[in-house]
Short mmCIF file of C-alpha atoms in Angstrom, two decimals:
data_model
loop_
_atom_site.label_atom_id
_atom_site.label_comp_id
_atom_site.label_asym_id
_atom_site.label_seq_id
_atom_site.Cartn_x
_atom_site.Cartn_y
_atom_site.Cartn_z
CA MET J 937 28.77 24.79 -49.01
CA ASN J 938 30.48 24.23 -52.37
CA PHE J 939 33.44 22.18 -53.51
CA VAL J 940 35.07 20.89 -56.69
CA VAL J 941 36.55 17.39 -56.92
CA SER J 942 37.66 14.93 -59.59
CA SER J 943 34.95 12.34 -60.30
CA SER J 944 37.40 9.41 -60.51
CA SER J 945 39.20 10.46 -57.31
CA LEU J 946 35.92 10.78 -55.41
CA LEU J 947 34.68 7.42 -56.70
CA LYS J 948 37.94 5.74 -55.68
CA HIS J 949 37.73 7.11 -52.13
CA LEU J 950 34.04 6.24 -51.74
CA GLN J 951 34.57 2.68 -52.99
CA THR J 952 37.32 2.30 -50.41
CA ILE J 953 34.83 2.76 -47.56
CA SER J 954 31.57 1.61 -49.21
CA GLY J 955 32.05 -2.00 -48.04
CA VAL J 956 30.96 -0.87 -44.57
CA LEU J 957 27.47 -0.04 -45.84
CA THR J 958 24.71 -2.60 -45.30
CA THR J 959 21.23 -2.91 -46.79
CA ASN J 960 19.41 -3.60 -43.52
CA ASN J 961 20.36 -0.61 -41.40
CA THR J 962 18.25 0.06 -38.32
CA LEU J 963 19.06 3.77 -38.72
CA PRO J 964 18.13 5.13 -42.19
CA ILE J 965 20.83 7.83 -41.88
CA LEU J 966 23.43 5.05 -42.21
CA ASP J 967 22.41 4.62 -45.86
CA ASN J 968 24.38 7.82 -46.45
CA PHE J 969 27.98 8.97 -46.63
CA LEU J 970 28.83 11.76 -44.21
CA PHE J 971 30.79 14.50 -46.00
CA GLU J 972 32.69 16.88 -43.70
CA ILE J 973 34.68 19.72 -45.25
CA ASN J 974 37.14 22.03 -43.56
CA ASP J 975 38.81 24.44 -46.00
CA LYS J 976 40.42 22.19 -48.60
CA THR J 977 40.25 18.94 -46.61
CA MET J 978 37.33 16.58 -47.14
CA ARG J 979 36.60 13.67 -44.82
CA VAL J 980 33.96 11.12 -45.83
CA SER J 981 32.60 8.51 -43.40
CA ALA J 982 30.56 5.31 -43.79
CA SER J 983 29.23 3.38 -40.80
CA ASP J 984 27.00 0.54 -39.65
CA ILE J 985 27.48 1.51 -35.96
CA GLU J 986 29.74 -1.51 -35.31
CA THR J 987 32.28 -0.51 -37.96
CA THR J 988 33.08 3.00 -39.16
CA MET J 989 35.48 3.88 -41.94
CA LYS J 990 36.76 7.34 -42.89
CA THR J 991 38.81 8.54 -45.81
CA THR J 992 40.43 11.97 -46.17
CA PHE J 993 41.42 13.80 -49.35
CA GLU J 994 41.92 17.27 -50.78
CA VAL J 995 39.19 19.20 -52.65
CA ASP J 996 38.97 22.67 -54.15
CA SER J 997 37.02 24.70 -51.61
CA ASN J 998 37.36 27.43 -49.00
CA GLU J 999 34.32 26.50 -46.95
CA SER J 1000 33.43 24.37 -43.96
CA GLY J 1001 30.35 22.29 -43.26
CA LYS J 1002 28.88 18.80 -43.33
CA ILE J 1003 26.07 16.91 -45.02
CA CYS J 1004 24.86 13.35 -45.49
CA ILE J 1005 24.58 12.25 -49.14
CA PRO J 1006 22.66 9.08 -50.22
CA ALA J 1007 25.42 6.50 -50.78
CA LYS J 1008 23.91 4.25 -53.47
CA LEU J 1009 22.63 7.15 -55.56
CA LEU J 1010 25.96 8.97 -55.45
CA LEU J 1011 27.97 5.82 -56.29
CA ASP J 1012 25.69 5.03 -59.24
CA VAL J 1013 26.16 8.56 -60.61
CA LEU J 1014 29.96 8.46 -60.23
CA LYS J 1015 30.32 5.00 -61.80
CA ASN J 1016 28.68 6.29 -64.97
CA LEU J 1017 30.65 9.51 -65.34
CA PRO J 1018 33.94 9.82 -67.24
CA ASP J 1019 36.81 11.42 -65.34
CA GLN J 1020 36.15 15.14 -65.02
CA PRO J 1021 35.83 17.87 -62.37
CA LEU J 1022 32.51 17.85 -60.48
CA THR J 1023 31.10 20.91 -58.76
CA PHE J 1024 28.98 20.17 -55.69
CA THR J 1025 26.61 22.98 -54.66
CA ILE J 1026 24.86 22.28 -51.35
CA ASP J 1027 21.96 24.21 -49.84
CA PRO J 1028 22.64 24.20 -46.05
CA ASP J 1029 18.97 24.90 -45.22
CA GLY J 1030 17.08 22.36 -47.33
CA TYR J 1031 20.03 19.95 -47.81
CA GLY J 1032 19.57 20.07 -51.58
CA ILE J 1033 22.60 18.80 -53.53
CA GLU J 1034 23.40 19.78 -57.09
CA ILE J 1035 26.26 18.06 -58.94
CA SER J 1036 27.38 19.88 -62.08
CA TYR J 1037 29.60 18.27 -64.72
CA THR J 1038 30.71 18.94 -68.30
CA ASN J 1039 27.46 18.15 -70.12
CA GLY J 1040 24.84 18.25 -67.42
CA LYS J 1041 23.88 18.20 -63.79
CA SER J 1042 21.98 16.07 -61.30
CA LYS J 1043 20.08 16.92 -58.14
CA MET J 1044 19.31 14.96 -55.02
CA VAL J 1045 18.31 15.63 -51.43
CA GLY J 1046 20.69 14.95 -48.57
CA TYR J 1047 20.29 15.02 -44.79
CA ASN J 1048 21.58 16.93 -41.83
CA GLY J 1049 25.18 15.90 -41.12
CA ASP J 1050 24.57 16.32 -37.37
CA ASP J 1051 22.19 13.32 -37.47
CA PHE J 1052 25.00 10.94 -38.48
CA PRO J 1053 26.16 8.88 -35.44
CA LYS J 1054 29.36 10.21 -33.96
CA VAL J 1055 32.26 7.86 -33.37
CA LYS J 1056 33.28 8.11 -29.73
CA GLU J 1057 36.93 8.70 -29.04
CA ILE J 1058 38.28 5.48 -27.59
CA GLU J 1059 39.99 5.94 -24.23
CA ASN J 1060 42.66 4.14 -22.21
CA THR J 1061 44.17 2.71 -25.36
CA GLU J 1062 47.30 0.78 -26.02
CA ASN J 1063 48.86 1.18 -29.43
CA THR J 1064 51.33 -0.49 -31.69
CA VAL J 1065 52.54 -0.20 -35.27
CA ILE J 1066 52.63 -3.08 -37.74
CA SER J 1067 53.66 -3.16 -41.39
CA GLY J 1068 50.82 -3.26 -43.91
CA GLU J 1069 52.41 -6.29 -45.56
CA VAL J 1070 52.49 -8.31 -42.32
CA LEU J 1071 48.89 -7.39 -41.41
CA ALA J 1072 47.67 -8.26 -44.93
CA ASP J 1073 49.42 -11.65 -44.76
CA ALA J 1074 48.05 -12.33 -41.28
CA ILE J 1075 44.47 -11.62 -42.36
CA ASN J 1076 44.70 -13.52 -45.67
CA LYS J 1077 46.12 -16.61 -44.00
CA THR J 1078 43.62 -16.77 -41.13
CA ILE J 1079 40.26 -15.29 -42.15
CA PHE J 1080 39.19 -18.36 -44.16
CA ALA J 1081 39.30 -20.47 -40.98
CA THR J 1082 36.88 -18.28 -39.00
CA GLY J 1083 33.52 -19.73 -38.00
CA THR J 1084 29.99 -18.74 -39.06
CA ASP J 1085 28.05 -20.06 -36.05
CA ASP J 1086 26.01 -17.23 -34.48
CA LEU J 1087 25.90 -19.17 -31.23
CA ARG J 1088 29.69 -18.97 -30.93
CA PRO J 1089 30.47 -15.36 -31.89
CA VAL J 1090 34.04 -15.49 -30.53
CA MET J 1091 34.91 -17.98 -33.27
CA SER J 1092 33.58 -15.68 -36.01
CA GLY J 1093 36.61 -13.39 -35.70
CA VAL J 1094 40.39 -13.56 -35.63
CA PHE J 1095 42.07 -13.69 -32.22
CA CYS J 1096 45.04 -11.31 -32.01
CA GLN J 1097 47.69 -11.81 -29.34
CA PHE J 1098 50.39 -9.15 -29.04
CA THR J 1099 53.49 -9.58 -26.87
CA PRO J 1100 56.95 -7.97 -26.66
CA GLU J 1101 58.30 -11.08 -28.48
CA ASP J 1102 55.82 -11.55 -31.34
CA MET J 1103 52.31 -11.16 -32.71
CA THR J 1104 50.02 -14.16 -33.11
CA PHE J 1105 46.79 -14.35 -35.14
CA VAL J 1106 44.45 -17.33 -34.68
CA ALA J 1107 41.22 -18.42 -36.39
CA THR J 1108 39.15 -21.56 -35.87
CA ASP J 1109 35.66 -22.92 -36.51
CA ALA J 1110 36.22 -26.11 -34.45
CA HIS J 1111 36.86 -28.15 -37.64
CA LYS J 1112 40.00 -26.30 -38.72
CA LEU J 1113 42.42 -23.93 -37.05
CA VAL J 1114 45.16 -21.61 -38.26
CA ARG J 1115 47.86 -20.07 -36.06
CA TYR J 1116 49.94 -17.40 -37.79
CA ARG J 1117 52.84 -15.91 -35.84
CA ARG J 1118 55.29 -13.12 -36.72
CA THR J 1119 58.46 -12.53 -34.72
CA ASP J 1120 59.29 -9.36 -36.69
CA SER J 1121 56.21 -7.59 -35.27
CA LYS J 1122 56.02 -6.85 -31.57
CA ALA J 1123 54.09 -4.77 -29.04
CA SER J 1124 55.31 -3.01 -25.91
CA GLY J 1125 53.12 -5.10 -23.60
CA ASN J 1126 50.86 -8.17 -23.52
CA SER J 1127 47.35 -7.80 -24.90
CA SER J 1128 44.76 -9.77 -26.83
CA PHE J 1129 41.44 -9.13 -28.56
CA ILE J 1130 39.10 -10.62 -31.19
CA LEU J 1131 38.66 -8.70 -34.45
CA PRO J 1132 35.29 -9.14 -36.24
CA LYS J 1133 35.16 -10.49 -39.77
CA LYS J 1134 33.70 -7.37 -41.37
CA ALA J 1135 36.56 -5.16 -40.16
CA LEU J 1136 39.05 -7.82 -41.26
CA ASN J 1137 37.55 -7.90 -44.75
CA MET J 1138 37.68 -4.10 -45.00
CA LEU J 1139 41.35 -4.17 -43.99
CA LYS J 1140 42.04 -7.04 -46.39
CA ASN J 1141 40.47 -5.10 -49.28
CA ASN J 1142 42.54 -2.01 -48.58
CA LEU J 1143 45.88 -3.58 -47.72
CA SER J 1144 48.02 -5.73 -49.95
CA SER J 1145 51.10 -7.83 -49.31
CA ALA J 1146 52.99 -5.36 -51.49
CA ASP J 1147 52.09 -2.34 -49.39
CA GLU J 1148 55.20 -0.79 -47.92
CA MET J 1149 53.51 1.23 -45.23
CA GLU J 1150 52.80 1.15 -41.55
CA VAL J 1151 49.46 0.60 -39.87
CA LYS J 1152 48.90 2.16 -36.48
CA ILE J 1153 46.62 0.07 -34.24
CA GLU J 1154 45.03 1.60 -31.14
CA TYR J 1155 42.90 -0.66 -28.97
CA ASN J 1156 41.23 -1.04 -25.60
CA ASP J 1157 38.83 -3.64 -24.18
CA SER J 1158 35.99 -2.83 -26.54
CA ASN J 1159 37.26 -1.08 -29.69
CA ALA J 1160 40.16 -0.92 -32.12
CA VAL J 1161 41.23 1.81 -34.54
CA PHE J 1162 43.41 1.16 -37.60
CA THR J 1163 45.05 4.16 -39.28
CA PHE J 1164 46.95 3.91 -42.59
CA LYS J 1165 47.33 5.92 -45.79
CA ASP J 1166 44.30 8.26 -45.83
CA ILE J 1167 42.04 5.74 -44.08
CA GLU J 1168 40.84 5.33 -40.51
CA LEU J 1169 38.83 2.23 -39.55
CA THR J 1170 37.16 1.94 -36.14
CA CYS J 1171 35.49 -1.31 -35.10
CA ARG J 1172 33.88 -2.79 -32.04
CA LEU J 1173 35.73 -5.88 -30.83
CA ILE J 1174 34.00 -9.22 -30.27
CA ASP J 1175 33.28 -9.64 -26.58
CA GLY J 1176 34.09 -13.00 -25.00
CA LYS J 1177 36.87 -15.41 -24.11
CA TYR J 1178 38.62 -17.11 -27.01
CA PRO J 1179 39.08 -20.92 -26.71
CA ASN J 1180 42.45 -22.20 -25.49
CA TYR J 1181 43.74 -22.94 -28.99
CA GLU J 1182 47.14 -24.23 -27.83
CA ALA J 1183 45.41 -27.05 -25.92
CA VAL J 1184 43.91 -28.54 -29.10
CA ILE J 1185 47.17 -28.62 -31.08
CA PRO J 1186 48.53 -32.20 -30.76
CA GLN J 1187 52.16 -32.30 -29.68
CA GLU J 1188 53.05 -35.89 -30.58
CA ASN J 1189 52.73 -36.51 -34.33
CA PRO J 1190 55.07 -39.37 -35.26
CA ASN J 1191 53.64 -39.92 -38.76
CA VAL J 1192 54.98 -37.25 -41.12
CA LEU J 1193 54.11 -36.98 -44.81
CA THR J 1194 56.16 -34.60 -46.98
CA VAL J 1195 54.73 -33.88 -50.41
CA ASP J 1196 54.87 -31.30 -53.19
CA ARG J 1197 52.22 -28.72 -52.28
CA GLU J 1198 51.14 -27.81 -55.80
CA ALA J 1199 50.84 -31.44 -56.95
CA PHE J 1200 48.92 -32.38 -53.78
CA LEU J 1201 46.57 -29.42 -54.19
CA ARG J 1202 45.80 -30.15 -57.83
CA SER J 1203 45.22 -33.83 -57.09
CA ILE J 1204 42.84 -33.06 -54.20
CA LYS J 1205 40.91 -30.60 -56.42
CA ARG J 1206 40.46 -33.23 -59.16
CA VAL J 1207 39.58 -36.12 -56.88
CA SER J 1208 37.19 -34.07 -54.70
CA ILE J 1209 34.93 -33.50 -57.73
CA PHE J 1210 33.79 -37.09 -57.14
CA ALA J 1211 33.40 -36.78 -53.36
CA ASN J 1212 30.13 -36.93 -51.46
CA LYS J 1213 28.52 -33.48 -51.73
CA THR J 1214 27.67 -33.45 -48.01
CA THR J 1215 30.93 -34.60 -46.41
CA HIS J 1216 33.34 -33.54 -49.23
CA GLN J 1217 35.47 -36.41 -47.93
CA VAL J 1218 38.73 -37.44 -49.56
CA GLN J 1219 40.67 -40.41 -48.30
CA LEU J 1220 44.45 -40.52 -47.98
CA LYS J 1221 46.18 -43.88 -47.87
CA ILE J 1222 49.89 -43.54 -47.12
CA SER J 1223 52.29 -46.41 -47.43
CA GLY J 1224 56.04 -46.10 -47.91
CA SER J 1225 56.74 -43.47 -50.55
CA GLU J 1226 53.28 -43.62 -52.08
CA LEU J 1227 50.26 -41.47 -51.32
CA ALA J 1228 46.91 -42.69 -52.69
CA ILE J 1229 44.12 -40.08 -52.79
CA SER J 1230 40.57 -41.25 -53.38
CA ALA J 1231 36.97 -40.10 -53.11
CA GLU J 1232 33.61 -41.66 -53.81
CA ASP J 1233 29.96 -40.76 -53.81
CA ILE J 1234 28.11 -44.04 -53.33
CA ASP J 1235 24.71 -42.47 -54.09
CA PHE J 1236 25.74 -41.66 -57.65
CA SER J 1237 28.38 -44.39 -58.18
CA ASN J 1238 31.07 -41.71 -58.65
CA GLU J 1239 34.65 -42.33 -57.64
CA ALA J 1240 38.19 -41.17 -58.38
CA LYS J 1241 41.68 -42.29 -57.36
CA GLU J 1242 45.11 -40.78 -57.87
CA ARG J 1243 48.62 -41.60 -56.72
CA LEU J 1244 51.45 -39.26 -55.79
CA THR J 1245 55.07 -39.87 -54.90
CA CYS J 1246 55.87 -38.58 -51.45
CA SER J 1247 58.27 -38.89 -48.56
CA TYR J 1248 56.73 -40.56 -45.51
CA ASP J 1249 58.08 -41.37 -42.11
CA GLY J 1250 55.71 -43.41 -39.97
CA ALA J 1251 53.31 -46.36 -39.86
CA ASP J 1252 51.00 -47.06 -42.82
CA MET J 1253 47.90 -44.94 -42.41
CA GLU J 1254 44.46 -44.34 -43.84
CA ILE J 1255 42.81 -41.04 -42.93
CA GLY J 1256 39.92 -38.97 -44.28
CA PHE J 1257 39.61 -35.18 -44.51
CA ASN J 1258 37.12 -32.63 -45.76
CA SER J 1259 38.61 -31.70 -49.15
CA ARG J 1260 37.41 -28.08 -48.96
CA PHE J 1261 39.43 -27.51 -45.79
CA ILE J 1262 42.57 -29.05 -47.29
CA ILE J 1263 42.22 -27.01 -50.50
CA GLU J 1264 41.85 -23.75 -48.52
CA MET J 1265 44.86 -24.55 -46.38
CA LEU J 1266 47.15 -25.57 -49.23
CA GLY J 1267 46.11 -22.43 -51.09
CA ASN J 1268 47.26 -20.27 -48.18
CA ILE J 1269 50.74 -21.75 -47.85
CA SER J 1270 53.45 -20.60 -50.21
CA SER J 1271 56.22 -23.16 -49.70
CA GLU J 1272 57.00 -25.70 -52.43
CA GLU J 1273 56.49 -28.66 -50.11
CA ILE J 1274 54.26 -29.16 -47.08
CA LYS J 1275 54.35 -31.54 -44.15
CA LEU J 1276 51.21 -33.30 -42.97
CA MET J 1277 51.86 -34.49 -39.43
CA MET J 1278 49.51 -37.07 -37.89
CA SER J 1279 49.20 -39.38 -34.91
CA GLN J 1280 46.06 -41.48 -35.52
CA PRO J 1281 43.23 -41.58 -38.11
CA ASN J 1282 40.78 -40.11 -35.57
CA ARG J 1283 43.06 -37.29 -34.37
CA ALA J 1284 43.69 -33.88 -35.86
CA GLY J 1285 46.36 -33.53 -38.54
CA LEU J 1286 48.77 -30.58 -38.78
CA ILE J 1287 49.81 -28.94 -42.03
CA VAL J 1288 52.98 -26.82 -41.98
CA PRO J 1289 55.44 -25.61 -44.65
CA ALA J 1290 58.24 -28.16 -45.14
CA THR J 1291 60.76 -25.32 -45.36
CA GLN J 1292 60.39 -21.91 -43.78
CA GLU J 1293 60.94 -19.31 -46.51
CA ASN J 1294 60.66 -16.42 -44.05
CA GLU J 1295 62.36 -17.04 -40.71
CA ASP J 1296 60.12 -14.38 -39.08
CA GLU J 1297 56.97 -16.24 -40.08
CA ASP J 1298 55.52 -19.30 -38.33
CA ILE J 1299 52.33 -20.80 -39.72
CA LEU J 1300 50.52 -23.90 -38.46
CA MET J 1301 47.21 -25.27 -39.75
CA LEU J 1302 45.15 -27.91 -37.97
CA VAL J 1303 42.42 -29.95 -39.63
CA MET J 1304 40.07 -32.44 -37.98
CA PRO J 1305 39.61 -35.76 -39.82
CA VAL J 1306 36.30 -37.16 -41.03
CA MET J 1307 35.64 -40.82 -40.42
CA VAL J 1308 36.92 -42.99 -43.27
CA ASN J 1309 34.17 -44.89 -45.10
CA SER J 1310 34.60 -48.57 -44.56
#
């Protein structure tokens, strides 16, 4: 089994899928890439059982076969080679691998390709198509709000809700929540599932908001498959019932603060340097057209205060938030101004764009307050 391939092209394809690899595999064979060749088409797979990613590309060969090649060793070799053709010569009996290049060669031992776990074809699937740009935006604007609590695995992923009217993506860790909805993306029927964080990160790394392409999504009760460009990603869905997120979004929020997003973000970043390192609390005091932002760390006698001009409709209010949550949220909204809608100092606040730049996009962020220091 022999083939010739460009070193830079091979490295690029392997790096695309290498994020699936983990260092603590229960099956040693998963420390390898599976190379499968059929005439001039090469398909390389990486898997951790839960998530499998495949990439397909052309090579110079007239043979068929498969072999597992140690992933870390191969990546290290490729990263240190200049761009040039590589000739792979593989012994099908002893699984010996020889890589020849312009001024040398290297040898390693691979493994039987039949030992690599096979990805089962998923059955009884529904499918839909979504633009790469929309999916990238949906992931980027929700993944930061996912939880890390192993006892609540459903919160560690992004909840996807597809209907004939729109697609909704939700993430929450019980302290913050993001609901991202697109009316320009629809499905033929009603369905919902929870995507795990690893698969989301792999998609995020391989999609960009500038990608003008379509992503085909096939899914059933337990698995989802994403197909785009020369990539296929299969992942096991998180099993469980997602919390009723609509029930926690407060409907009555009479106190509405409108402020320049960039100025608010920069101010919070500066002031939060002086916040308590455990609570990361910043305090907002809103009165008339003035917003006072302050933080203090009593243990070290650190404090900071800043004032911003704003537009405010409502009763004077003092409310505290975790600055890290606010910074993440403001960083994932693109409008010039944001609205912070509140009811009481001990109730959740809502952050939304003041003006909707894209009429097909609806984003809402919820943040729980922290008790204001008296």
